[in-house]
Coordinates of C-alpha atoms in Angstrom, one line a residue:
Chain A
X52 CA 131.5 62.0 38.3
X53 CA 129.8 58.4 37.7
X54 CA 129.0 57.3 34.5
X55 CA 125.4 58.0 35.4
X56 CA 125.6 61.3 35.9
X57 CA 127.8 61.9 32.9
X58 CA 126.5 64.9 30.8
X59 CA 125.2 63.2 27.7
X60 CA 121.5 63.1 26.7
X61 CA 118.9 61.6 24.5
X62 CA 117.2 64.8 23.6
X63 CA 113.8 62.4 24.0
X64 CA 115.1 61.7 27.7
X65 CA 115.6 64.9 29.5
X66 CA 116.1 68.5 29.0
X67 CA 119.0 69.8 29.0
X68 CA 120.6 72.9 31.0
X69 CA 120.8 76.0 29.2
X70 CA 124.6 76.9 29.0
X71 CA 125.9 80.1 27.0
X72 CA 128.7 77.2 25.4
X73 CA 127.0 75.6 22.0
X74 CA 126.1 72.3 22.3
X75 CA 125.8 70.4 18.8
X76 CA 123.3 67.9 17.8
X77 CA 124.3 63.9 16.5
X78 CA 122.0 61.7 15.0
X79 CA 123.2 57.9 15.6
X80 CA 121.8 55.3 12.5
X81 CA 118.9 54.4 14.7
X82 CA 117.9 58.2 15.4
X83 CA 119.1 58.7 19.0
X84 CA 119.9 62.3 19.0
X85 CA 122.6 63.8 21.1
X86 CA 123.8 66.9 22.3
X87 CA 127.0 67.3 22.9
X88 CA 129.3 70.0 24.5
X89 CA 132.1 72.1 21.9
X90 CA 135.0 71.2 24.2
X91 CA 133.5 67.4 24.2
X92 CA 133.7 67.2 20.6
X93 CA 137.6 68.1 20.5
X94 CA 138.1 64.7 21.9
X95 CA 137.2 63.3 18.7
X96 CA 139.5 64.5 15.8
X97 CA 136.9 63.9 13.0
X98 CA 133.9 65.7 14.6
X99 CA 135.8 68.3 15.6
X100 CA 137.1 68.9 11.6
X101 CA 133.6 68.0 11.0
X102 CA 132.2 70.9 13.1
X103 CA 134.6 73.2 12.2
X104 CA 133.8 72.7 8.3
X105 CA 130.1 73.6 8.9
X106 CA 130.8 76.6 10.4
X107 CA 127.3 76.6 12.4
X108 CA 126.0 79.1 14.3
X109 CA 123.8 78.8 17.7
X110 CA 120.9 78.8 15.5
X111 CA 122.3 76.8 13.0
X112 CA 122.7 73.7 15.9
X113 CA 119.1 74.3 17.0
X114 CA 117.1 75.1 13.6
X115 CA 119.3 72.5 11.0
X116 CA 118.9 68.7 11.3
X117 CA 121.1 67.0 13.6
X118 CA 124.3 65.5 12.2
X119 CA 124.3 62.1 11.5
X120 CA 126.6 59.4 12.4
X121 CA 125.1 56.9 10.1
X122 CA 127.9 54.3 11.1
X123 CA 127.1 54.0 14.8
X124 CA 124.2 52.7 17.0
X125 CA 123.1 55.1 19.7
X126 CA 123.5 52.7 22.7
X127 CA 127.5 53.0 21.4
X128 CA 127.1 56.7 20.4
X129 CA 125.9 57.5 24.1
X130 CA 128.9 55.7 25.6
X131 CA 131.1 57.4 23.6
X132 CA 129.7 61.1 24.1
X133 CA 129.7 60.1 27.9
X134 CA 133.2 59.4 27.6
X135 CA 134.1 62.5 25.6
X136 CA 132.3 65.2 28.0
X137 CA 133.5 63.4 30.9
X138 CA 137.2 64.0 29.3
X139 CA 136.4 67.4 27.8
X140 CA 139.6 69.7 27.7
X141 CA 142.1 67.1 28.7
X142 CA 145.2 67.0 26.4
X143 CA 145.3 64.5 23.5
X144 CA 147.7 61.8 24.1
X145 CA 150.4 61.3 21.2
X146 CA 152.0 57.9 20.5
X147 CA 155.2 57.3 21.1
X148 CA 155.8 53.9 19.2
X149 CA 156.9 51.9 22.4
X150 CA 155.1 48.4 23.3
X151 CA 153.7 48.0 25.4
X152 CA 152.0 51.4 25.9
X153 CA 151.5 53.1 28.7
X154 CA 148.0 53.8 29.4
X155 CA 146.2 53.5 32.7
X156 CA 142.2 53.1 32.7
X157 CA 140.8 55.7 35.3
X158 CA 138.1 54.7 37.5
X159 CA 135.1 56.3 35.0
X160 CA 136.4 54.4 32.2
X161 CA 136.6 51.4 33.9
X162 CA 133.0 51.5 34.7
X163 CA 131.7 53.0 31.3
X164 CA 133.2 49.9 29.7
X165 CA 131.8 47.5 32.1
X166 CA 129.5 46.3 29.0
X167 CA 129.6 42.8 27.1
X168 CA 132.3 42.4 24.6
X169 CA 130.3 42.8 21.8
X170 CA 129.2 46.3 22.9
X171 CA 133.1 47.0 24.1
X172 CA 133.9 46.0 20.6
X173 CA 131.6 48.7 18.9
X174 CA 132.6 51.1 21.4
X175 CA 136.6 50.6 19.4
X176 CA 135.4 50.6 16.3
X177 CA 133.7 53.8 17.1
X178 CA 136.6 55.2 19.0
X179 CA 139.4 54.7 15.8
X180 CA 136.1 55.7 13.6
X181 CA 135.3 59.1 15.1
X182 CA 139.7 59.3 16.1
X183 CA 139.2 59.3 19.9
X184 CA 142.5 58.8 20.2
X185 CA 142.8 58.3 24.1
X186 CA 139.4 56.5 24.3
X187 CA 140.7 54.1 21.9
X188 CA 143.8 53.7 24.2
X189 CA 141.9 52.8 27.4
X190 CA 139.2 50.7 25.6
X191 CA 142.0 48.6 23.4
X192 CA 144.2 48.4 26.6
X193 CA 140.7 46.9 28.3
X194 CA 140.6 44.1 25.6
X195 CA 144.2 43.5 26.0
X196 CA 144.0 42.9 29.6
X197 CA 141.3 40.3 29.1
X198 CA 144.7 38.1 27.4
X199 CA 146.7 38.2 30.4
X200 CA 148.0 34.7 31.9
X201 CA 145.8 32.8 29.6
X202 CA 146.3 29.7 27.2
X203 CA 145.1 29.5 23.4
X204 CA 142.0 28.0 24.1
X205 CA 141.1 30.2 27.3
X206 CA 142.1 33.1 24.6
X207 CA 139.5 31.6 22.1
X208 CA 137.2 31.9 24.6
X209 CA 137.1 35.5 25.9
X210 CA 137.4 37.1 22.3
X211 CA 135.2 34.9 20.6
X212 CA 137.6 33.0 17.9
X213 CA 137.1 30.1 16.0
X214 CA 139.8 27.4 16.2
X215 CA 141.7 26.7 12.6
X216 CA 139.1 23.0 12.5
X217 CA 136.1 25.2 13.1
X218 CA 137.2 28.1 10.8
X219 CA 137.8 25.2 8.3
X220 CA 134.4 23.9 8.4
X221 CA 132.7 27.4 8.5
X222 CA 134.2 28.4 5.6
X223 CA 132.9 25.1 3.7
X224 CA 129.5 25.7 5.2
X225 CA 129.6 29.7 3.9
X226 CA 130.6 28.5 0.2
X227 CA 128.5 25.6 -0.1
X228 CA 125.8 28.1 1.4
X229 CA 126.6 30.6 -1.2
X230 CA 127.1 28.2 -3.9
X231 CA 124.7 25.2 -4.0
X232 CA 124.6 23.9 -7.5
X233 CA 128.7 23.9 -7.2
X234 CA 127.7 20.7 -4.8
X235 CA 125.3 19.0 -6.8
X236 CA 127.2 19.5 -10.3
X237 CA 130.3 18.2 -8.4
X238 CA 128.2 15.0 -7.2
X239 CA 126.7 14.6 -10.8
X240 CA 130.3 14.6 -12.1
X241 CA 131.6 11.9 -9.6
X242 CA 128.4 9.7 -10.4
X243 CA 129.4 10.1 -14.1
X244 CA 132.6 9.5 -13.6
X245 CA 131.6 5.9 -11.8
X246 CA 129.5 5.0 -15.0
X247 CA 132.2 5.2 -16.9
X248 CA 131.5 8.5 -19.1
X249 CA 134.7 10.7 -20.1
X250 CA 132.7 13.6 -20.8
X251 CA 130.5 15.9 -18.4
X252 CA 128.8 17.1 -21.2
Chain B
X60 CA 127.9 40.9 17.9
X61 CA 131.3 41.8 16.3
X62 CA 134.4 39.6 17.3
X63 CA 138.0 40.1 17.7
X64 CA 138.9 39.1 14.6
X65 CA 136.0 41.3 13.0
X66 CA 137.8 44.4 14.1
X67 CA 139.5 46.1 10.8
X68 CA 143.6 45.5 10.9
X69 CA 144.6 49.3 12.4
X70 CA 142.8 48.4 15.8
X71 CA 143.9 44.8 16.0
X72 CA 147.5 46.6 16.0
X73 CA 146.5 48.7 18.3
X74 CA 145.1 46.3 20.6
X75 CA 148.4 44.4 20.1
X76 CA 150.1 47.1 21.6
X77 CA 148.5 47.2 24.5
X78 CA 149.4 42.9 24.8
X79 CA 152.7 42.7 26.6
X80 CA 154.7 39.4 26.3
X81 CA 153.9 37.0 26.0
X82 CA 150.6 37.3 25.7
X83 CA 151.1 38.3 22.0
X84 CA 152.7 35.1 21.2
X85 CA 149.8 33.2 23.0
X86 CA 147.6 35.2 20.4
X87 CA 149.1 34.2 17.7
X88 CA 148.4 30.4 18.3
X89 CA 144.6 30.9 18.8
X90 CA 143.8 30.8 15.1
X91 CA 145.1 31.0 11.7
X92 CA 144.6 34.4 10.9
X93 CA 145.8 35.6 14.5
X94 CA 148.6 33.9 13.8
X95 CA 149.4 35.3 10.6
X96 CA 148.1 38.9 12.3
X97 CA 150.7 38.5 15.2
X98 CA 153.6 37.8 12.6
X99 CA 153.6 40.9 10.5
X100 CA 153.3 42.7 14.2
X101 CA 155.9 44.7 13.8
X102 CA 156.5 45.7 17.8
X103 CA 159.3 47.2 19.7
X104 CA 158.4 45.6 23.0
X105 CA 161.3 47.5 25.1
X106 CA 162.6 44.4 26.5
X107 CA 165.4 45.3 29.3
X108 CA 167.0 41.7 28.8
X109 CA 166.5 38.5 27.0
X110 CA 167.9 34.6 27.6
X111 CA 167.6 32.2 24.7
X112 CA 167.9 29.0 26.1
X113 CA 168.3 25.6 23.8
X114 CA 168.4 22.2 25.1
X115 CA 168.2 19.0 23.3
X116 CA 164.1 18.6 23.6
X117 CA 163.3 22.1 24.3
X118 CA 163.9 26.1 23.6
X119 CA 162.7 28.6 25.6
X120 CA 162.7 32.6 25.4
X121 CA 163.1 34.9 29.0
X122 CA 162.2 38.5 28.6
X123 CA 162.5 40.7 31.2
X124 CA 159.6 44.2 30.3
X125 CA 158.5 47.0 32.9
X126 CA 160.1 44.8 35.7
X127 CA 158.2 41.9 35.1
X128 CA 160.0 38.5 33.9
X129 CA 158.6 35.9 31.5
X130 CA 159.7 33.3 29.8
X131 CA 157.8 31.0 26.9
X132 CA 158.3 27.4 25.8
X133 CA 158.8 25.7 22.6
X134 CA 158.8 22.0 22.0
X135 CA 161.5 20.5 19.8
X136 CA 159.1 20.3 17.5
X137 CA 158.2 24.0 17.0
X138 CA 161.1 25.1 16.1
X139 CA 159.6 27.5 13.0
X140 CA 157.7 29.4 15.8
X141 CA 160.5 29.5 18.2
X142 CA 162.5 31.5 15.9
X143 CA 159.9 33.6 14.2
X144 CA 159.2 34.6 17.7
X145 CA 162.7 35.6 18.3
X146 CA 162.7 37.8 15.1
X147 CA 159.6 39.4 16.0
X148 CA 161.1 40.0 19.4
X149 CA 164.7 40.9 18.3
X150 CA 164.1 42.8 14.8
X151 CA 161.8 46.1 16.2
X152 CA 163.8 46.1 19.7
X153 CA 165.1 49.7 19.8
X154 CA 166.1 50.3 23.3
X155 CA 169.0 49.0 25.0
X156 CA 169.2 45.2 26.3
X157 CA 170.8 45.1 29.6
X158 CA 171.5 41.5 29.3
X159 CA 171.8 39.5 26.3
X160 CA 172.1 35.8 27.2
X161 CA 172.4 32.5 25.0
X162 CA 172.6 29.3 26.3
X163 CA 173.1 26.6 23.3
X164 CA 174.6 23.5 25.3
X165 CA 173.1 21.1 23.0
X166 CA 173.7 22.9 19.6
X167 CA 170.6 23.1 17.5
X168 CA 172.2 22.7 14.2
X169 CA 172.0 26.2 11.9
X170 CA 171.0 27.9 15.2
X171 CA 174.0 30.6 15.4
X172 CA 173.3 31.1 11.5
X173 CA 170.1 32.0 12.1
X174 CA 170.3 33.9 14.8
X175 CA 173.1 35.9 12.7
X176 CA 170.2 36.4 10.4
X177 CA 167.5 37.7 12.5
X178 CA 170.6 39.8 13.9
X179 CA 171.4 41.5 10.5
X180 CA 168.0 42.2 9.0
X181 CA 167.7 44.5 11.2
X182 CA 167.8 48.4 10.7
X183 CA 170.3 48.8 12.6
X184 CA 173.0 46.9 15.3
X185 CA 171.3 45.6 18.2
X186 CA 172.2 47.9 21.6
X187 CA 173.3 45.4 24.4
X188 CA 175.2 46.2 27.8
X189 CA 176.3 43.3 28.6
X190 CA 176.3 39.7 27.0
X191 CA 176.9 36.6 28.1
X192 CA 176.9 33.0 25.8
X193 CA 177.7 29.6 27.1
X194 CA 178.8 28.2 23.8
X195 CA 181.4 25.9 22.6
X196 CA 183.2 28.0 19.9
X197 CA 184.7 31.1 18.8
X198 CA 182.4 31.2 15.6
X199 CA 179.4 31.1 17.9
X200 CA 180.8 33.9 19.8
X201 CA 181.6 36.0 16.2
X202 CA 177.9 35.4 14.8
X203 CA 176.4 37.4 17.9
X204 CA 179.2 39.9 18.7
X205 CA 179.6 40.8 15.1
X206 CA 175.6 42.4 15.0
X207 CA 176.2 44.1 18.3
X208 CA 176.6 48.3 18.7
X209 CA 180.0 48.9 19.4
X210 CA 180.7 50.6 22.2
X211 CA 177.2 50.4 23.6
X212 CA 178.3 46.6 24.7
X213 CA 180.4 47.0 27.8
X214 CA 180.5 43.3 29.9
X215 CA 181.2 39.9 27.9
X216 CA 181.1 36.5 29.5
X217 CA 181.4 33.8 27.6
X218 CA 181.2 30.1 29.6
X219 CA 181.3 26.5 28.5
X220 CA 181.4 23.2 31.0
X221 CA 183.8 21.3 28.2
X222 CA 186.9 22.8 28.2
X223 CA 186.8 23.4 24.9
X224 CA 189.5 24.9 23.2
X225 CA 188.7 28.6 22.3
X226 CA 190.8 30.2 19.7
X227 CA 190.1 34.3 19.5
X228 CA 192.2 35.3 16.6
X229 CA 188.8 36.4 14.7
X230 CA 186.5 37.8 17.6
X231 CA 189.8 39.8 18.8
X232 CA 189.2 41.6 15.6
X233 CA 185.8 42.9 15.7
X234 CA 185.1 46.5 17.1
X235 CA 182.4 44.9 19.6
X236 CA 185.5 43.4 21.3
X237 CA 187.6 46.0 21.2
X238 CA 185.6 48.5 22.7
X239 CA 184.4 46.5 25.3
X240 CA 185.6 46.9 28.8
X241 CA 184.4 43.9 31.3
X242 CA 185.5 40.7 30.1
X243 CA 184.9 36.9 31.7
X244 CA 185.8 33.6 30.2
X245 CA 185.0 30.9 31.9
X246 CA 185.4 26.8 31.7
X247 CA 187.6 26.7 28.2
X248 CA 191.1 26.3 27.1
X249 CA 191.9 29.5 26.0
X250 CA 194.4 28.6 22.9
X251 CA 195.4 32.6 22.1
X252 CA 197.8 34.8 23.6
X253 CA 196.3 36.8 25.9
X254 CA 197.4 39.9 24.8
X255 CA 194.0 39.3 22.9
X256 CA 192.3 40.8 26.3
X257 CA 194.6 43.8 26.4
X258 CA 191.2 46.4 25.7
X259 CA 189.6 45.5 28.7
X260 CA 189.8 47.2 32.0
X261 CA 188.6 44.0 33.9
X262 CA 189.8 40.2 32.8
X263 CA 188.5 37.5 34.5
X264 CA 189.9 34.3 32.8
X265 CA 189.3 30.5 33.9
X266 CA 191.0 28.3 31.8
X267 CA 191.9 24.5 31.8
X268 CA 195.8 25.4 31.2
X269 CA 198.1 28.5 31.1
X270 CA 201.8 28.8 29.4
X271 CA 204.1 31.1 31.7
X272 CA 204.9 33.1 28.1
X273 CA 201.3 34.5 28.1
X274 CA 201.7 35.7 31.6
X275 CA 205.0 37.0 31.0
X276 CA 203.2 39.3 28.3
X277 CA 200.1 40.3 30.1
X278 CA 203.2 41.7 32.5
X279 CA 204.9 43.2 29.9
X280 CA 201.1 44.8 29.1
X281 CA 200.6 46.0 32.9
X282 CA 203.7 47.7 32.1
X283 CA 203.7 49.6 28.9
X284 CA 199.8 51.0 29.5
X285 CA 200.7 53.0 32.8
X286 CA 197.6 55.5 32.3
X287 CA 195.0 52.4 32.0
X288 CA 193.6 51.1 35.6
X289 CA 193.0 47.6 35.1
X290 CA 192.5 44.3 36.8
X291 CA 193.4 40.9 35.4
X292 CA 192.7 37.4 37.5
X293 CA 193.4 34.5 35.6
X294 CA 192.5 31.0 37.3
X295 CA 194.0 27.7 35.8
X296 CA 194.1 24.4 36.1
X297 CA 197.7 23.6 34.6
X298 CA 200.3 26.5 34.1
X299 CA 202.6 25.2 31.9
X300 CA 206.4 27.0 33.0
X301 CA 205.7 27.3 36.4
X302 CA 209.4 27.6 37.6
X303 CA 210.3 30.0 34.7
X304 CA 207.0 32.3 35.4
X305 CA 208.2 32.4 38.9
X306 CA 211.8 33.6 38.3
X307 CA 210.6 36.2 35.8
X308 CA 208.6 37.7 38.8
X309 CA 212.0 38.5 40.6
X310 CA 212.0 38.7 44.2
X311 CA 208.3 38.4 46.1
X312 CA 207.2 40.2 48.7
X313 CA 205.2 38.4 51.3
X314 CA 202.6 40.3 53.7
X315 CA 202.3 39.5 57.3
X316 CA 200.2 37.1 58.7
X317 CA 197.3 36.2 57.9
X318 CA 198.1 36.6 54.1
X319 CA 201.5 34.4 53.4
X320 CA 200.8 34.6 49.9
X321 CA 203.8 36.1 48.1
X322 CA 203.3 39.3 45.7
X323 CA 205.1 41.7 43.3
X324 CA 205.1 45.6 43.3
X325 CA 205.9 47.1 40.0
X326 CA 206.0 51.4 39.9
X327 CA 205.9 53.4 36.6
X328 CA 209.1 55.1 36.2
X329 CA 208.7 58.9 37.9
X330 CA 205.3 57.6 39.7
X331 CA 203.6 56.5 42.6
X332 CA 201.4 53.9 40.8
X333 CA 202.1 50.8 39.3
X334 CA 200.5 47.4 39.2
X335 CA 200.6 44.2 41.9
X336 CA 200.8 40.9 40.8
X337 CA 199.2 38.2 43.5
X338 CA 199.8 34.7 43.0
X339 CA 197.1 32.5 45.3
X340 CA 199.6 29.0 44.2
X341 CA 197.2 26.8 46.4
X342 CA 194.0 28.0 44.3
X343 CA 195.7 28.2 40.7
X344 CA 194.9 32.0 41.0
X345 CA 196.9 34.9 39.8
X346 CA 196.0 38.7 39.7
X347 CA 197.4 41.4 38.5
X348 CA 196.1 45.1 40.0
X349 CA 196.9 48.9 39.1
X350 CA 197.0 51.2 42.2
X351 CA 197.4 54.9 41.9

């Protein structure tokens, strides 16, 4: 199945088959909705506790307010329901402890995190968020490969990172940002200091 | 957009399990807090062997993982790293090493006490098959051996290229030797008797000089331990006693031609087995043999 034509819909976007299985309803914190299939949501450890604790009926799903996922946009949110009904009913994978891990990325991962790394980034975070545990294999593994056969500076590169001379200097900026009367007191204190005064005050 | 370094600390650690070696290390010198990330790593990479070599401007690590070799360079100068590396990578190891080696021609003062170090803070004694150190002394050989699992280490091979004189009172002692059955000793001037070698099942011995006595008792060995099959060559450059080693052999036996080497056929008492002793005099090579 392509990533396209994975089962996952903005209720404003299309209507969805009528199945007899319940299909719950996410909110994302920019109020994408979402319905998603009961074996979909056992991918994810917390929803599924989350459902679970409701206890809601048929009616419940369609007549209550959708849940909301206040920590997670809906452009992630989709990718990550795409991923989950695409996945529905496989096994859980448990870790073993070994490095590295063995995890292979199947072709419908590979192209449903064919996104920018700031989007693949938020797609992790919601992963270990919402305890996908083998969506957080495949999409970690993804960000791993990106290190392979590079040097430092390629590595700062791909993932973003400052060097230690940049980190220095942002940090200086962000507290002389925060703090801007710690600069001029200091520079009123050297200038007193030059003319000979032994007391600030 | 979030970064790398954004992510909170439980999926950096994840991601770092997914970053084989060396990749991890390469992390770690991208930026301070990578750096400081990738040293609390605490990751059992599976490694099926490792070479530490040290030379006199360089040190480098070789790591063999899911069939794939590696190997990472330090400068002289990075010394700190070079050996927090080698913790990370020897202290979480859990699975068996199948080759251990150490190469220290140039010896990087306090590098066998360190590596002793790393060695014992770990949870437990480091599994190795078989390991082999080209070192100059028998304390070198005791700061590995002694943080190996018994038993689990099977070949030793220890070389040098100066002849140096290798005592192995002490190393004779520990359980790692003892249990071990492959030994090889290669380019020193082995100053111990060499009943020292009587637990192995294979002896391979090249040393700068031999006195008769010693092969008079590995004899006296091949005789008293009829149930063991084992196999002894011992290559020399001088063996002191020649004349008296050679009368203590009794009569030779000589095969036909091509082989005019002369040789010596010793049976248990009530048995068909027993051992051979060979004696190649042009290549300073003798062997001893069980047959059943």
């Amino acid at each position: 199945m392509s990533v396209e034509n994975a089962p996952v819909v903005d209720v404003d976007e299309a209507a969805i088959p009528v199945e007899k299985k319940m299909y719950y309803r996410f909110e994302s914190n920019d109020k994408k909705e979402f319905r998603v299939s009961e074996l979909a949501i056992q991918q994810s450890e917390t929803l599924n506790r989350l459902v679970e604790a409701m206890g809601y009926t048929s009616e419940d799903v369609e007549n209550k307010p959708a849940i909301a996922i206040e920590n997670i946009d809906g452009k992630t949110l989709k990718l990550v329901f795409q991923w989950c009904e695409h996945h529905k009913g496989e096994a859980i994978p448990v870790d073993d402890g070994s490095v590295p891990k063995i995890v292979e990325i199947p072709e419908f991962d590979a192209k449903l995190m064919d996104i920018d790394n700031g989007l693949l980034f938020k797609l992790i975070w919601a992963a270990d968020y919402l305890n996908i545990v083998q969506l957080l294999n495949v999409s970690c593994k993804k960000v791993a490969n990106m290190a392979q056969g590079k040097t430092p500076a390629q590595l700062r590169r791909v993932y973003l990172l400052p060097s230690d001379e940049e980190d220095e200097a942002a940090k200086r900026a962000a507290q002389e940002a925060q703090d801007p009367r710690a600069r001029e007191v200091e520079e009123e204190f050297e200038e007193r200091k030059r003319q000979g005064g032994n007391s600030f005050f | 957009m979030p970064t790398l370094l954004e992510m909170p600390p439980e999926i950096l650690t994840e991601i770092a399990g997914f970053v084989g070696f060396p990749e991890i290390f390469t992390l770690g010198q991208t930026c301070r807090d990578l750096k400081s990330f990738v040293d609390d790593l605490k990751l059992n990479h599976k490694l099926k062997s490792l070479s530490i070599r040290v030379s006199t401007d360089k040190m480098s690590l070789g790591c063999e993982q899911e069939d794939k070799k590696y190997s990472i360079n330090f400068k002289k100068s990075d010394e700190d790293q070079f050996f927090k590396s080698l913790e990370q990578i020897l202290k979480f190891q859990t699975s068996t090493l199948t080759e251990f080696f150490i190469e220290d021609p140039s010896p990087m003062p306090g590098f066998y006490c360190k590596m002793k170090i790393i060695l014992e803070s770990r949870p437990s004694l480091l599994k190795v098959y078989e390991l082999s150190m080209k070192c100059k002394n028998q304390y070198q050989i005791c700061s590995i051996l002694s943080s190996l699992k018994p038993g689990t280490l099977e070949r030793i091979n220890i070389s040098t290229l100066c002849w140096n004189k290798l005592k192995l009172n002490k190393v004779a002692k520990l359980d790692q030797w003892k249990e071990a059955k492959k030994l090889r000793i290669d380019g020193f001037t082995v100053s111990a008797h060499l009943t020292v070698l009587s637990s192995f099942q294979s002896i391979e011995v090249f040393s700068k000089t031999i006195f008769w006595t010693d092969l008079v008792m590995l004899k006296k060995l091949f005789l008293t331990t009829p149930n063991i099959s084992r196999s002894c060559i011992i290559r020399y450059g001088c063996l002191i006693g020649e004349n008296q080693w050679y009368k203590s052999l009794g009569p030779p036996t000589y095969e036909a031609f091509p082989c005019w080497e002369p040789y010596w056929k010793y049976f248990y008492p009530n048995s068909n087995g027993g051992f051979q002793i060979e004696w190649f005099y042009d290549f300073n090579d003798i062997r001893f043999e069980t047959f059943y």
